Amino acid sequence: MSITTESEKTGMEQASAAVAITLKKMREFAKPGISTKELDEYGGKLLAEMGARSAPLLTYGFPGYTCISINEEAAHGVPSIDKILKNGDLINIDVSAELNGFWADNGGSFIIGEDIYGHGRLVATSKEILKKAISNIKGGVRIAEIGRLIETEAKKAGYTVIKNLTGHGIGRNLHEAPHEIANYCDRFNITRFKKNQVVAIETFISTRSTIADTQADGWTLCGNKGGFVAQHEHTIMVTGGEPVIFTAENGIWD
C-alpha cells in the first residue's frame, strides 16, 4: 500500500508495534529446554493480547501463530513440541499479523545461549546488510539495485543469498505489490520504490545455498545445498530520504 492519510500511517504503526513487540519478547523468552511450540504459543498469546491476528494462520492456515526455523531450516519452520531448543542453536522467528485491517511483518535470526557453533558472524552479517539495504531505499530507487547491494555485500563476506525468498509490499494484505524484492539483482525487474509505499525488506543470507526447497511437511524450507541461513526483516515506509522503520521496536539491531 501507499500511505495517503495520517490514519493509515497510524494503523501501520499500531500493527507494526504489535509484531515488533511480539518478536522482541519471543526472543527474550527463547531458551534451551523449551519447544518451538511453547515459544509459538507464547507469541500467539502476545498477539492476541494486543488485538492482533496471526497473518500466516489467517492467510494460509499455517499450523502455528509464527514461523520458527531452527538450524538447517531456512524459513517457514512449523512450531512443534518435538523441536526442543538447545544451547548454540541458530533460530529464526518470523512474526506477521493483522490489526484493524493493517498488516505488518518482521523477523530475525539469533543464537540460543552461547555461540558454540560459530553462527554469530552469519547473524551479524545479515543484520548489517539489512541495515545498509534499508538506508539506501528511497523513492525512485530501482528494486533491483537494492538486490544487487544485498548480494554484493553477502559475497564480500563469503556468503550466498537465497534467491527464491524475497521481501514484498505489505499494508492492507500480507503480500502486495511489489511482490518480489529479491536479494539479488534481477535485471528484468525495472520496478522502482515509490514514496509513501509500505514494504517488508528482508535478507536471506546463506553459508552455502542459493535456493530454498520445500520439505515433506509442505511448509518448512531448507537450502538446496545445505548450510545455514540468517534472515532479518523490517516493515518500512519509503520516503524521499531515510525510510520510516515501523518495526523498530523489535530491537533486531540491538
Short mmCIF file of C-alpha atoms in Angstrom, two decimals:
data_model
loop_
_atom_site.label_atom_id
_atom_site.label_comp_id
_atom_site.label_asym_id
_atom_site.label_seq_id
_atom_site.Cartn_x
_atom_site.Cartn_y
_atom_site.Cartn_z
CA MET A 1 0.00 0.00 0.00
CA SER A 2 0.91 3.63 -0.25
CA ILE A 3 0.13 5.74 2.80
CA THR A 4 -2.05 8.71 1.90
CA THR A 5 -3.54 9.73 5.27
CA GLU A 6 -2.41 10.09 8.87
CA SER A 7 -4.93 7.45 9.91
CA GLU A 8 -3.30 4.95 7.54
CA LYS A 9 0.09 5.75 8.98
CA THR A 10 -1.26 5.31 12.50
CA GLY A 11 -2.80 1.98 11.51
CA MET A 12 0.53 0.74 10.15
CA GLU A 13 2.34 1.97 13.25
CA GLN A 14 -0.02 0.03 15.51
CA ALA A 15 0.13 -3.21 13.53
CA SER A 16 3.91 -2.92 13.29
CA ALA A 17 4.26 -2.30 17.01
CA ALA A 18 2.27 -5.49 17.70
CA VAL A 19 4.55 -7.70 15.59
CA ALA A 20 7.72 -5.93 16.73
CA ILE A 21 6.95 -6.24 20.44
CA THR A 22 5.94 -9.88 19.95
CA LEU A 23 9.20 -10.68 18.17
CA LYS A 24 11.27 -8.92 20.84
CA LYS A 25 9.52 -10.70 23.71
CA MET A 26 9.68 -14.09 21.96
CA ARG A 27 13.42 -13.65 21.51
CA GLU A 28 13.76 -12.90 25.22
CA PHE A 29 11.57 -15.90 26.11
CA ALA A 30 13.50 -18.37 23.95
CA LYS A 31 15.96 -20.51 25.93
CA PRO A 32 17.42 -24.01 25.96
CA GLY A 33 14.92 -26.67 27.01
CA ILE A 34 11.68 -25.21 25.65
CA SER A 35 9.96 -26.43 22.50
CA THR A 36 9.30 -24.27 19.47
CA LYS A 37 5.60 -24.99 20.08
CA GLU A 38 5.79 -23.44 23.54
CA LEU A 39 7.61 -20.44 22.09
CA ASP A 40 5.00 -20.08 19.34
CA GLU A 41 2.07 -20.29 21.76
CA TYR A 42 3.68 -17.53 23.82
CA GLY A 43 3.87 -15.42 20.65
CA GLY A 44 0.24 -16.16 19.80
CA LYS A 45 -0.79 -15.06 23.31
CA LEU A 46 1.12 -11.79 22.96
CA LEU A 47 -0.51 -11.02 19.61
CA ALA A 48 -3.98 -11.79 20.99
CA GLU A 49 -3.39 -9.51 23.98
CA MET A 50 -2.74 -6.65 21.55
CA GLY A 51 -5.79 -7.49 19.43
CA ALA A 52 -3.70 -8.75 16.51
CA ARG A 53 -4.26 -11.90 14.47
CA SER A 54 -1.51 -14.17 13.15
CA ALA A 55 -1.01 -13.48 9.44
CA PRO A 56 0.24 -16.93 8.36
CA LEU A 57 -2.59 -18.63 10.26
CA LEU A 58 -5.20 -16.22 8.91
CA THR A 59 -3.93 -16.15 5.32
CA TYR A 60 -2.61 -19.65 4.69
CA GLY A 61 -3.91 -21.83 7.50
CA PHE A 62 -0.31 -22.22 8.70
CA PRO A 63 -0.02 -24.65 11.65
CA GLY A 64 1.27 -22.05 14.11
CA TYR A 65 1.00 -18.40 15.04
CA THR A 66 4.56 -17.64 13.96
CA CYS A 67 7.21 -19.25 11.77
CA ILE A 68 10.09 -20.65 13.83
CA SER A 69 13.01 -22.13 11.92
CA ILE A 70 15.99 -23.77 13.60
CA ASN A 71 19.47 -24.67 12.39
CA GLU A 72 19.31 -26.01 8.79
CA GLU A 73 15.76 -24.67 8.28
CA ALA A 74 15.81 -21.52 6.16
CA ALA A 75 12.24 -20.29 6.67
CA HIS A 76 8.61 -21.17 7.42
CA GLY A 77 9.54 -23.68 10.14
CA VAL A 78 6.49 -25.26 11.78
CA PRO A 79 6.36 -24.99 15.59
CA SER A 80 6.46 -28.44 17.22
CA ILE A 81 6.52 -29.98 20.68
CA ASP A 82 9.25 -32.27 19.34
CA LYS A 83 11.65 -29.44 18.47
CA ILE A 84 13.46 -28.59 21.69
CA LEU A 85 15.77 -25.58 21.67
CA LYS A 86 19.38 -26.33 22.59
CA ASN A 87 22.38 -24.21 23.53
CA GLY A 88 24.04 -22.91 20.37
CA ASP A 89 21.05 -23.40 18.05
CA LEU A 90 20.56 -20.92 15.23
CA ILE A 91 16.91 -19.85 15.36
CA ASN A 92 14.78 -17.59 13.23
CA ILE A 93 11.45 -16.18 14.34
CA ASP A 94 9.20 -14.51 11.77
CA VAL A 95 6.15 -12.67 13.13
CA SER A 96 3.48 -11.17 10.90
CA ALA A 97 -0.03 -10.12 11.86
CA GLU A 98 -3.17 -8.17 11.05
CA LEU A 99 -4.54 -5.46 13.33
CA ASN A 100 -7.57 -3.33 12.47
CA GLY A 101 -7.19 -4.02 8.75
CA PHE A 102 -3.45 -3.31 8.60
CA TRP A 103 -0.73 -5.92 8.18
CA ALA A 104 2.91 -5.87 9.29
CA ASP A 105 5.80 -8.32 9.11
CA ASN A 106 9.19 -8.69 10.79
CA GLY A 107 11.73 -11.35 11.64
CA GLY A 108 15.16 -12.04 13.00
CA SER A 109 17.75 -14.79 13.44
CA PHE A 110 19.72 -15.20 16.64
CA ILE A 111 21.57 -17.79 18.68
CA ILE A 112 20.13 -19.67 21.66
CA GLY A 113 22.53 -19.33 24.60
CA GLU A 114 26.20 -19.41 23.65
CA ASP A 115 27.57 -19.25 20.13
CA ILE A 116 29.29 -22.63 20.37
CA TYR A 117 28.92 -23.41 16.66
CA GLY A 118 30.12 -20.07 15.30
CA HIS A 119 26.85 -18.82 13.79
CA GLY A 120 27.40 -15.34 15.19
CA ARG A 121 29.20 -13.97 12.15
CA LEU A 122 26.39 -15.06 9.81
CA VAL A 123 23.79 -13.43 12.05
CA ALA A 124 25.79 -10.21 12.35
CA THR A 125 26.34 -10.06 8.59
CA SER A 126 22.61 -10.45 7.88
CA LYS A 127 21.78 -7.64 10.32
CA GLU A 128 24.34 -5.27 8.82
CA ILE A 129 23.26 -6.00 5.26
CA LEU A 130 19.63 -5.28 6.12
CA LYS A 131 20.66 -2.01 7.75
CA LYS A 132 22.67 -0.97 4.69
CA ALA A 133 19.91 -2.01 2.29
CA ILE A 134 17.22 -0.06 4.13
CA SER A 135 19.42 3.03 4.39
CA ASN A 136 19.69 3.05 0.58
CA ILE A 137 15.96 2.80 -0.10
CA LYS A 138 14.05 5.91 -1.15
CA GLY A 139 11.52 6.86 -3.77
CA GLY A 140 12.84 6.34 -7.29
CA VAL A 141 15.48 3.72 -6.42
CA ARG A 142 15.27 0.56 -8.51
CA ILE A 143 14.33 -2.54 -6.53
CA ALA A 144 16.95 -4.50 -8.49
CA GLU A 145 19.69 -2.17 -7.23
CA ILE A 146 18.85 -2.97 -3.61
CA GLY A 147 19.03 -6.64 -4.56
CA ARG A 148 22.44 -6.02 -6.10
CA LEU A 149 23.61 -4.34 -2.89
CA ILE A 150 22.43 -7.25 -0.72
CA GLU A 151 24.10 -9.91 -2.87
CA THR A 152 27.30 -7.89 -3.27
CA GLU A 153 27.64 -7.41 0.49
CA ALA A 154 26.90 -11.09 1.10
CA LYS A 155 29.57 -12.16 -1.39
CA LYS A 156 32.11 -9.79 0.20
CA ALA A 157 31.53 -11.60 3.49
CA GLY A 158 31.87 -15.05 1.88
CA TYR A 159 28.16 -15.87 1.81
CA THR A 160 25.43 -16.51 -0.76
CA VAL A 161 21.82 -15.30 -0.89
CA ILE A 162 18.61 -17.30 -1.18
CA LYS A 163 17.15 -16.19 -4.49
CA ASN A 164 13.61 -17.52 -4.25
CA LEU A 165 12.74 -15.88 -0.92
CA THR A 166 12.05 -12.17 -1.16
CA GLY A 167 10.79 -9.06 0.53
CA HIS A 168 7.39 -7.70 -0.56
CA GLY A 169 4.84 -4.95 -0.40
CA ILE A 170 2.52 -5.00 2.60
CA GLY A 171 -0.19 -2.93 4.26
CA ARG A 172 -3.77 -3.89 3.52
CA ASN A 173 -2.73 -7.50 2.91
CA LEU A 174 0.22 -9.63 3.95
CA HIS A 175 1.67 -9.68 0.43
CA GLU A 176 1.12 -6.83 -2.01
CA ALA A 177 2.96 -5.25 -4.91
CA PRO A 178 5.88 -5.03 -5.31
CA HIS A 179 5.78 -8.82 -4.88
CA GLU A 180 9.47 -9.62 -5.34
CA ILE A 181 12.06 -7.51 -3.57
CA ALA A 182 14.82 -10.00 -4.25
CA ASN A 183 18.19 -10.46 -2.53
CA TYR A 184 19.98 -10.28 -5.87
CA CYS A 185 19.90 -8.07 -8.97
CA ASP A 186 17.01 -9.24 -11.11
CA ARG A 187 17.85 -7.30 -14.28
CA PHE A 188 14.35 -7.92 -15.64
CA ASN A 189 12.78 -6.10 -12.70
CA ILE A 190 12.59 -2.44 -13.68
CA THR A 191 10.23 -1.52 -10.83
CA ARG A 192 11.23 1.36 -8.57
CA PHE A 193 10.38 2.09 -4.94
CA LYS A 194 7.71 4.77 -4.60
CA LYS A 195 7.47 7.45 -1.97
CA ASN A 196 4.98 6.57 0.81
CA GLN A 197 4.99 2.90 -0.24
CA VAL A 198 4.98 0.30 2.58
CA VAL A 199 7.30 -2.68 2.08
CA ALA A 200 8.78 -5.52 4.10
CA ILE A 201 12.51 -5.68 3.43
CA GLU A 202 14.26 -8.92 4.38
CA THR A 203 17.64 -10.55 3.98
CA PHE A 204 18.23 -14.25 3.37
CA ILE A 205 21.97 -14.75 3.81
CA SER A 206 23.31 -18.29 3.48
CA THR A 207 26.54 -20.12 4.18
CA ARG A 208 26.08 -22.34 1.13
CA SER A 209 22.67 -22.46 -0.57
CA THR A 210 21.02 -20.29 -3.22
CA ILE A 211 17.52 -21.81 -3.37
CA ALA A 212 15.13 -22.79 -0.58
CA ASP A 213 13.30 -26.07 -1.16
CA THR A 214 10.00 -27.07 0.45
CA GLN A 215 10.26 -30.08 2.75
CA ALA A 216 7.91 -33.04 3.25
CA ASP A 217 5.64 -31.16 5.70
CA GLY A 218 4.66 -28.78 2.88
CA TRP A 219 5.79 -25.68 4.81
CA THR A 220 9.39 -25.79 6.02
CA LEU A 221 12.07 -24.53 3.64
CA CYS A 222 15.69 -25.71 3.65
CA GLY A 223 18.63 -24.68 1.49
CA ASN A 224 19.25 -26.69 -1.68
CA LYS A 225 22.92 -27.14 -0.83
CA GLY A 226 22.62 -27.36 2.94
CA GLY A 227 24.29 -25.00 5.36
CA PHE A 228 22.60 -22.29 7.39
CA VAL A 229 20.56 -19.18 6.65
CA ALA A 230 20.09 -15.95 8.62
CA GLN A 231 17.10 -13.68 7.99
CA HIS A 232 16.28 -10.22 9.32
CA GLU A 233 13.26 -8.16 8.35
CA HIS A 234 11.64 -4.79 8.93
CA THR A 235 8.41 -3.23 7.68
CA ILE A 236 9.19 0.27 6.43
CA MET A 237 7.65 3.24 4.66
CA VAL A 238 9.62 4.59 1.72
CA THR A 239 10.19 8.36 1.73
CA GLY A 240 12.22 10.85 -0.26
CA GLY A 241 15.05 10.36 2.23
CA GLU A 242 15.58 7.98 5.15
CA PRO A 243 12.80 5.35 5.35
CA VAL A 244 10.47 5.18 8.34
CA ILE A 245 11.09 1.85 10.11
CA PHE A 246 7.70 0.86 11.50
CA THR A 247 9.01 -2.28 13.28
CA ALA A 248 11.99 -0.62 15.00
CA GLU A 249 10.72 -1.76 18.43
CA ASN A 250 11.76 -5.36 17.66
CA GLY A 251 15.33 -4.47 18.54
CA ILE A 252 16.90 -6.79 15.96
CA TRP A 253 19.78 -4.32 15.51
CA ASP A 254 20.45 -4.02 19.26
#
